[in-house]
GROMACS .gro file of C-alpha atoms in nm:
model
  266
    1MET     CA    1   0.000   0.000   0.000
    2HIS     CA    2   0.146   0.334  -0.104
    3SER     CA    3   0.146   0.601   0.164
    4THR     CA    4   0.247   0.964   0.159
    5LEU     CA    5   0.287   1.164   0.475
    6SER     CA    6   0.292   1.541   0.500
    7PHE     CA    7   0.417   1.718   0.806
    8SER     CA    8   0.445   2.066   0.951
    9GLN     CA    9   0.676   2.206   1.213
   10ALA     CA   10   0.492   2.316   1.524
   11THR     CA   11   0.510   2.673   1.641
   12THR     CA   12   0.727   2.698   1.950
   13VAL     CA   13   0.684   2.946   2.233
   14PRO     CA   14   0.975   3.048   2.459
   15THR     CA   15   0.908   2.928   2.812
   16THR     CA   16   1.037   3.043   3.146
   17ASN     CA   17   1.281   2.811   3.323
   18TYR     CA   18   1.143   2.692   3.654
   19ALA     CA   19   1.334   2.584   3.964
   20PHE     CA   20   1.173   2.285   4.128
   21HIS     CA   21   1.212   2.152   4.480
   22SER     CA   22   1.311   1.786   4.462
   23GLN     CA   23   1.560   1.566   4.639
   24SER     CA   24   1.723   1.455   4.315
   25PRO     CA   25   1.723   1.737   4.057
   26ILE     CA   26   1.705   1.585   3.711
   27ASN     CA   27   1.663   1.730   3.364
   28LEU     CA   28   1.315   1.656   3.232
   29ARG     CA   29   1.294   1.928   2.968
   30PHE     CA   30   1.090   1.754   2.700
   31CYS     CA   31   0.970   1.962   2.407
   32GLY     CA   32   0.871   2.245   2.641
   33LEU     CA   33   0.690   2.023   2.892
   34ARG     CA   34   0.747   2.120   3.252
   35ARG     CA   35   0.819   1.873   3.530
   36GLU     CA   36   0.463   1.864   3.657
   37ALA     CA   37   0.374   1.686   3.332
   38PHE     CA   38   0.569   1.390   3.466
   39GLY     CA   39   0.397   1.396   3.804
   40ILE     CA   40   0.670   1.592   3.986
   41SER     CA   41   0.514   1.849   4.218
   42ILE     CA   42   0.613   2.212   4.174
   43LEU     CA   43   0.383   2.362   4.435
   44THR     CA   44   0.503   2.541   4.747
   45ARG     CA   45   0.301   2.737   4.998
   46SER     CA   46   0.394   3.048   5.191
   47SER     CA   47   0.317   3.101   5.559
   48SER     CA   48  -0.005   3.272   5.451
   49GLY     CA   49  -0.113   2.960   5.263
   50ARG     CA   50  -0.078   3.114   4.918
   51VAL     CA   51   0.028   2.876   4.642
   52ARG     CA   52   0.355   2.976   4.480
   53LEU     CA   53   0.581   2.858   4.204
   54SER     CA   54   0.955   2.894   4.247
   55THR     CA   55   1.103   3.066   3.943
   56ARG     CA   56   1.430   3.201   3.816
   57GLY     CA   57   1.541   3.406   3.519
   58ARG     CA   58   1.354   3.666   3.320
   59SER     CA   59   1.020   3.616   3.153
   60LYS     CA   60   0.808   3.781   2.890
   61ARG     CA   61   0.430   3.797   2.871
   62THR     CA   62   0.268   3.792   2.530
   63SER     CA   63  -0.090   3.914   2.501
   64SER     CA   64  -0.327   3.985   2.218
   65SER     CA   65  -0.665   4.152   2.184
   66THR     CA   66  -0.874   4.300   1.903
   67GLY     CA   67  -0.877   4.665   1.806
   68ASN     CA   68  -1.171   4.904   1.779
   69ASN     CA   69  -1.442   4.640   1.765
   70GLY     CA   70  -1.698   4.732   2.029
   71THR     CA   71  -1.651   4.879   2.373
   72PRO     CA   72  -1.408   4.723   2.624
   73PRO     CA   73  -1.577   4.609   2.946
   74LYS     CA   74  -1.523   4.810   3.264
   75SER     CA   75  -1.489   4.504   3.486
   76PHE     CA   76  -1.348   4.163   3.399
   77ASP     CA   77  -1.416   3.799   3.476
   78TYR     CA   78  -1.042   3.723   3.464
   79ASP     CA   79  -0.710   3.898   3.459
   80LEU     CA   80  -0.596   3.663   3.182
   81ILE     CA   81  -0.766   3.426   2.939
   82ILE     CA   82  -0.552   3.182   2.741
   83ILE     CA   83  -0.694   3.030   2.423
   84GLY     CA   84  -0.534   2.687   2.384
   85ALA     CA   85  -0.427   2.441   2.654
   86GLY     CA   86  -0.123   2.293   2.486
   87VAL     CA   87   0.232   2.316   2.617
   88GLY     CA   88   0.249   2.693   2.553
   89GLY     CA   89  -0.088   2.770   2.708
   90HIS     CA   90  -0.022   2.547   3.008
   91GLY     CA   91   0.312   2.714   3.080
   92ALA     CA   92   0.156   3.059   3.045
   93ALA     CA   93  -0.123   2.966   3.289
   94LEU     CA   94   0.124   2.851   3.555
   95HIS     CA   95   0.332   3.167   3.518
   96ALA     CA   96   0.023   3.388   3.534
   97VAL     CA   97  -0.098   3.226   3.856
   98GLU     CA   98   0.249   3.264   4.007
   99LYS     CA   99   0.217   3.637   3.938
  100GLY     CA  100  -0.116   3.647   4.119
  101LEU     CA  101  -0.343   3.671   3.813
  102LYS     CA  102  -0.691   3.519   3.805
  103THR     CA  103  -0.658   3.292   3.503
  104ALA     CA  104  -0.876   3.082   3.272
  105ILE     CA  105  -0.767   2.858   2.988
  106ILE     CA  106  -0.989   2.755   2.695
  107GLU     CA  107  -0.936   2.424   2.520
  108GLY     CA  108  -1.142   2.317   2.219
  109ASP     CA  109  -1.004   1.964   2.196
  110VAL     CA  110  -0.803   1.804   2.478
  111VAL     CA  111  -0.553   1.940   2.728
  112GLY     CA  112  -0.196   1.899   2.607
  113GLY     CA  113  -0.264   2.002   2.248
  114THR     CA  114  -0.057   1.870   1.959
  115CYS     CA  115   0.258   1.802   2.162
  116VAL     CA  116   0.105   1.567   2.416
  117ASN     CA  117  -0.166   1.403   2.206
  118ARG     CA  118  -0.048   1.401   1.844
  119GLY     CA  119   0.316   1.505   1.846
  120CYS     CA  120   0.615   1.503   2.079
  121VAL     CA  121   0.496   1.259   2.345
  122PRO     CA  122   0.357   0.972   2.134
  123SER     CA  123   0.626   1.011   1.867
  124LYS     CA  124   0.907   1.005   2.127
  125ALA     CA  125   0.748   0.696   2.282
  126LEU     CA  126   0.759   0.523   1.943
  127LEU     CA  127   1.118   0.641   1.889
  128ALA     CA  128   1.219   0.490   2.224
  129VAL     CA  129   1.067   0.155   2.127
  130SER     CA  130   1.227   0.154   1.781
  131GLY     CA  131   1.564   0.245   1.932
  132ARG     CA  132   1.543  -0.039   2.180
  133MET     CA  133   1.449  -0.283   1.901
  134ARG     CA  134   1.743  -0.163   1.690
  135GLU     CA  135   1.976  -0.227   1.984
  136LEU     CA  136   1.838  -0.574   2.055
  137GLN     CA  137   1.862  -0.671   1.688
  138SER     CA  138   2.228  -0.567   1.666
  139GLU     CA  139   2.411  -0.893   1.725
  140HIS     CA  140   2.751  -0.717   1.717
  141HIS     CA  141   2.642  -0.463   1.979
  142MET     CA  142   2.494  -0.725   2.210
  143LYS     CA  143   2.802  -0.947   2.175
  144ALA     CA  144   3.026  -0.653   2.266
  145LEU     CA  145   2.830  -0.620   2.592
  146GLY     CA  146   2.860  -0.991   2.659
  147LEU     CA  147   2.488  -1.047   2.600
  148GLN     CA  148   2.307  -1.311   2.399
  149VAL     CA  149   1.954  -1.226   2.287
  150SER     CA  150   1.721  -1.453   2.095
  151ALA     CA  151   1.520  -1.317   1.802
  152ALA     CA  152   1.360  -0.990   1.917
  153GLY     CA  153   1.002  -0.914   1.821
  154TYR     CA  154   0.727  -0.667   1.906
  155ASP     CA  155   0.353  -0.647   1.950
  156ARG     CA  156   0.218  -0.360   1.738
  157GLN     CA  157  -0.087  -0.305   1.958
  158GLY     CA  158   0.126  -0.318   2.272
  159VAL     CA  159   0.355  -0.049   2.132
  160ALA     CA  160   0.055   0.167   2.039
  161ASP     CA  161  -0.094   0.121   2.387
  162HIS     CA  162   0.236   0.229   2.543
  163ALA     CA  163   0.236   0.556   2.345
  164ASN     CA  164  -0.133   0.621   2.421
  165ASN     CA  165  -0.094   0.547   2.791
  166LEU     CA  166   0.202   0.786   2.820
  167ALA     CA  167   0.006   1.064   2.650
  168SER     CA  168  -0.293   0.999   2.875
  169LYS     CA  169  -0.081   1.014   3.191
  170ILE     CA  170   0.086   1.341   3.093
  171ARG     CA  171  -0.248   1.492   2.985
  172SER     CA  172  -0.392   1.406   3.327
  173ASN     CA  173  -0.090   1.556   3.507
  174LEU     CA  174  -0.121   1.881   3.310
  175THR     CA  175  -0.491   1.906   3.392
  176ASN     CA  176  -0.441   1.833   3.761
  177SER     CA  177  -0.156   2.082   3.794
  178MET     CA  178  -0.375   2.365   3.660
  179LYS     CA  179  -0.672   2.268   3.874
  180ALA     CA  180  -0.452   2.255   4.183
  181LEU     CA  181  -0.346   2.615   4.122
  182GLY     CA  182  -0.701   2.736   4.065
  183VAL     CA  183  -0.688   2.784   3.688
  184ASP     CA  184  -1.038   2.761   3.539
  185ILE     CA  185  -1.044   2.517   3.246
  186LEU     CA  186  -1.315   2.617   2.998
  187THR     CA  187  -1.405   2.363   2.731
  188GLY     CA  188  -1.498   2.475   2.381
  189PHE     CA  189  -1.370   2.655   2.074
  190GLY     CA  190  -1.252   3.003   2.176
  191THR     CA  191  -1.315   3.309   1.959
  192ILE     CA  192  -1.223   3.672   2.028
  193VAL     CA  193  -1.543   3.868   1.966
  194GLY     CA  194  -1.437   4.214   2.082
  195PRO     CA  195  -1.186   4.403   2.291
  196GLN     CA  196  -1.107   4.179   2.588
  197LYS     CA  197  -1.405   3.952   2.514
  198VAL     CA  198  -1.392   3.582   2.428
  199LYS     CA  199  -1.673   3.341   2.354
  200TYR     CA  200  -1.640   2.966   2.384
  201GLY     CA  201  -1.864   2.663   2.367
  202LYS     CA  202  -1.922   2.320   2.222
  203VAL     CA  203  -2.095   2.260   1.890
  204GLY     CA  204  -2.471   2.242   1.942
  205PHE     CA  205  -2.462   2.427   2.272
  206THR     CA  206  -2.507   2.794   2.362
  207ASP     CA  207  -2.183   2.992   2.360
  208ASN     CA  208  -2.054   3.154   2.676
  209VAL     CA  209  -1.885   3.496   2.681
  210VAL     CA  210  -1.609   3.584   2.929
  211THR     CA  211  -1.391   3.892   2.964
  212ALA     CA  212  -1.030   3.949   3.062
  213LYS     CA  213  -0.779   4.230   3.088
  214ASP     CA  214  -0.541   4.035   2.864
  215ILE     CA  215  -0.574   3.749   2.618
  216ILE     CA  216  -0.301   3.508   2.509
  217ILE     CA  217  -0.348   3.316   2.184
  218ALA     CA  218  -0.176   2.976   2.210
  219THR     CA  219  -0.364   2.779   1.946
  220GLY     CA  220  -0.068   2.571   1.828
  221SER     CA  221  -0.034   2.411   1.486
  222VAL     CA  222  -0.188   2.163   1.244
  223PRO     CA  223  -0.024   1.947   0.972
  224PHE     CA  224   0.052   2.138   0.653
  225VAL     CA  225  -0.065   1.966   0.335
  226PRO     CA  226   0.098   2.095   0.012
  227LYS     CA  227  -0.126   2.193  -0.277
  228GLY     CA  228  -0.211   1.907  -0.509
  229ILE     CA  229  -0.206   1.643  -0.236
  230GLU     CA  230  -0.541   1.507  -0.123
  231VAL     CA  231  -0.545   1.344   0.220
  232ASP     CA  232  -0.777   1.043   0.243
  233GLY     CA  233  -0.657   0.912   0.579
  234LYS     CA  234  -0.571   0.573   0.427
  235THR     CA  235  -0.306   0.583   0.154
  236VAL     CA  236  -0.228   0.954   0.191
  237ILE     CA  237  -0.201   1.060   0.553
  238THR     CA  238  -0.060   1.327   0.784
  239SER     CA  239   0.149   1.283   1.096
  240ASP     CA  240  -0.174   1.282   1.299
  241HIS     CA  241  -0.299   0.978   1.107
  242ALA     CA  242   0.042   0.810   1.126
  243LEU     CA  243   0.024   0.786   1.503
  244LYS     CA  244  -0.304   0.594   1.476
  245LEU     CA  245  -0.215   0.344   1.204
  246GLU     CA  246  -0.351  -0.003   1.272
  247PHE     CA  247  -0.079  -0.168   1.063
  248VAL     CA  248   0.284  -0.112   0.968
  249PRO     CA  249   0.309  -0.018   0.596
  250ASP     CA  250   0.558  -0.207   0.381
  251TRP     CA  251   0.697   0.129   0.269
  252ILE     CA  252   0.613   0.498   0.288
  253ALA     CA  253   0.716   0.820   0.116
  254ILE     CA  254   0.750   1.112   0.356
  255VAL     CA  255   0.697   1.466   0.229
  256GLY     CA  256   0.897   1.696   0.454
  257SER     CA  257   1.246   1.652   0.602
  258GLY     CA  258   1.205   1.853   0.922
  259TYR     CA  259   1.234   1.692   1.263
  260ILE     CA  260   0.884   1.542   1.238
  261GLY     CA  261   0.955   1.376   0.905
  262LEU     CA  262   1.290   1.249   1.034
  263GLU     CA  263   1.131   1.101   1.346
  264PHE     CA  264   0.878   0.905   1.143
  265SER     CA  265   1.143   0.785   0.900
  266ASP     CA  266   1.335   0.646   1.198
   0.00000   0.00000   0.00000
């Protein structure tokens, strides 16, 4: 079966480096994910009981709102509304709370965005498995270590379950970390409808309108499909489809030689 994959490079957002209190400091920087994504607590409380995040370095806040489209509200529901709960939106929410801002985050799909659900996390899980298989299948390498390994094999569904379970765990950790800090998670597709006004809601339901002093747009990325290529989800697919394949193709042609294309080729 002939397959063509098209990929796009995700937009990256600079993130503030955080100092975490742990007995064994380790480097868990993973495509912008913070340590709480791996279940490592970052919360500390002052003598007054206020939740704090320990930070270091300098940071920048990026905000966006519409121009002369209606009248800005005089009072606000939130200090900050973030549209998009991916890695960028999640990091912004934690930083905003640390600065004492009342914060809400709007997610139209699932928490974690492309990185956790359709990008970095599942693809790195698959890379780890393929790397381990490559090592086990290298007779010369195993012999150099004094090891003897019988024919190595893999269970395709088991590998897929491993990637899905990892994404699910990190998605849950991201959600819990925001809830623990008091970030309101609003579900629905967010749209800026006026100065400092955002509506959100699910398809088929009445939209809700909330206001904020500042708005951050962190809507992430989607696969780019070149003109002339029609995606059918079967023989012509994107990187999103590739992570959900129910079989291993005999061969594929990958359109795009960025890091995403290289990962899938591996």
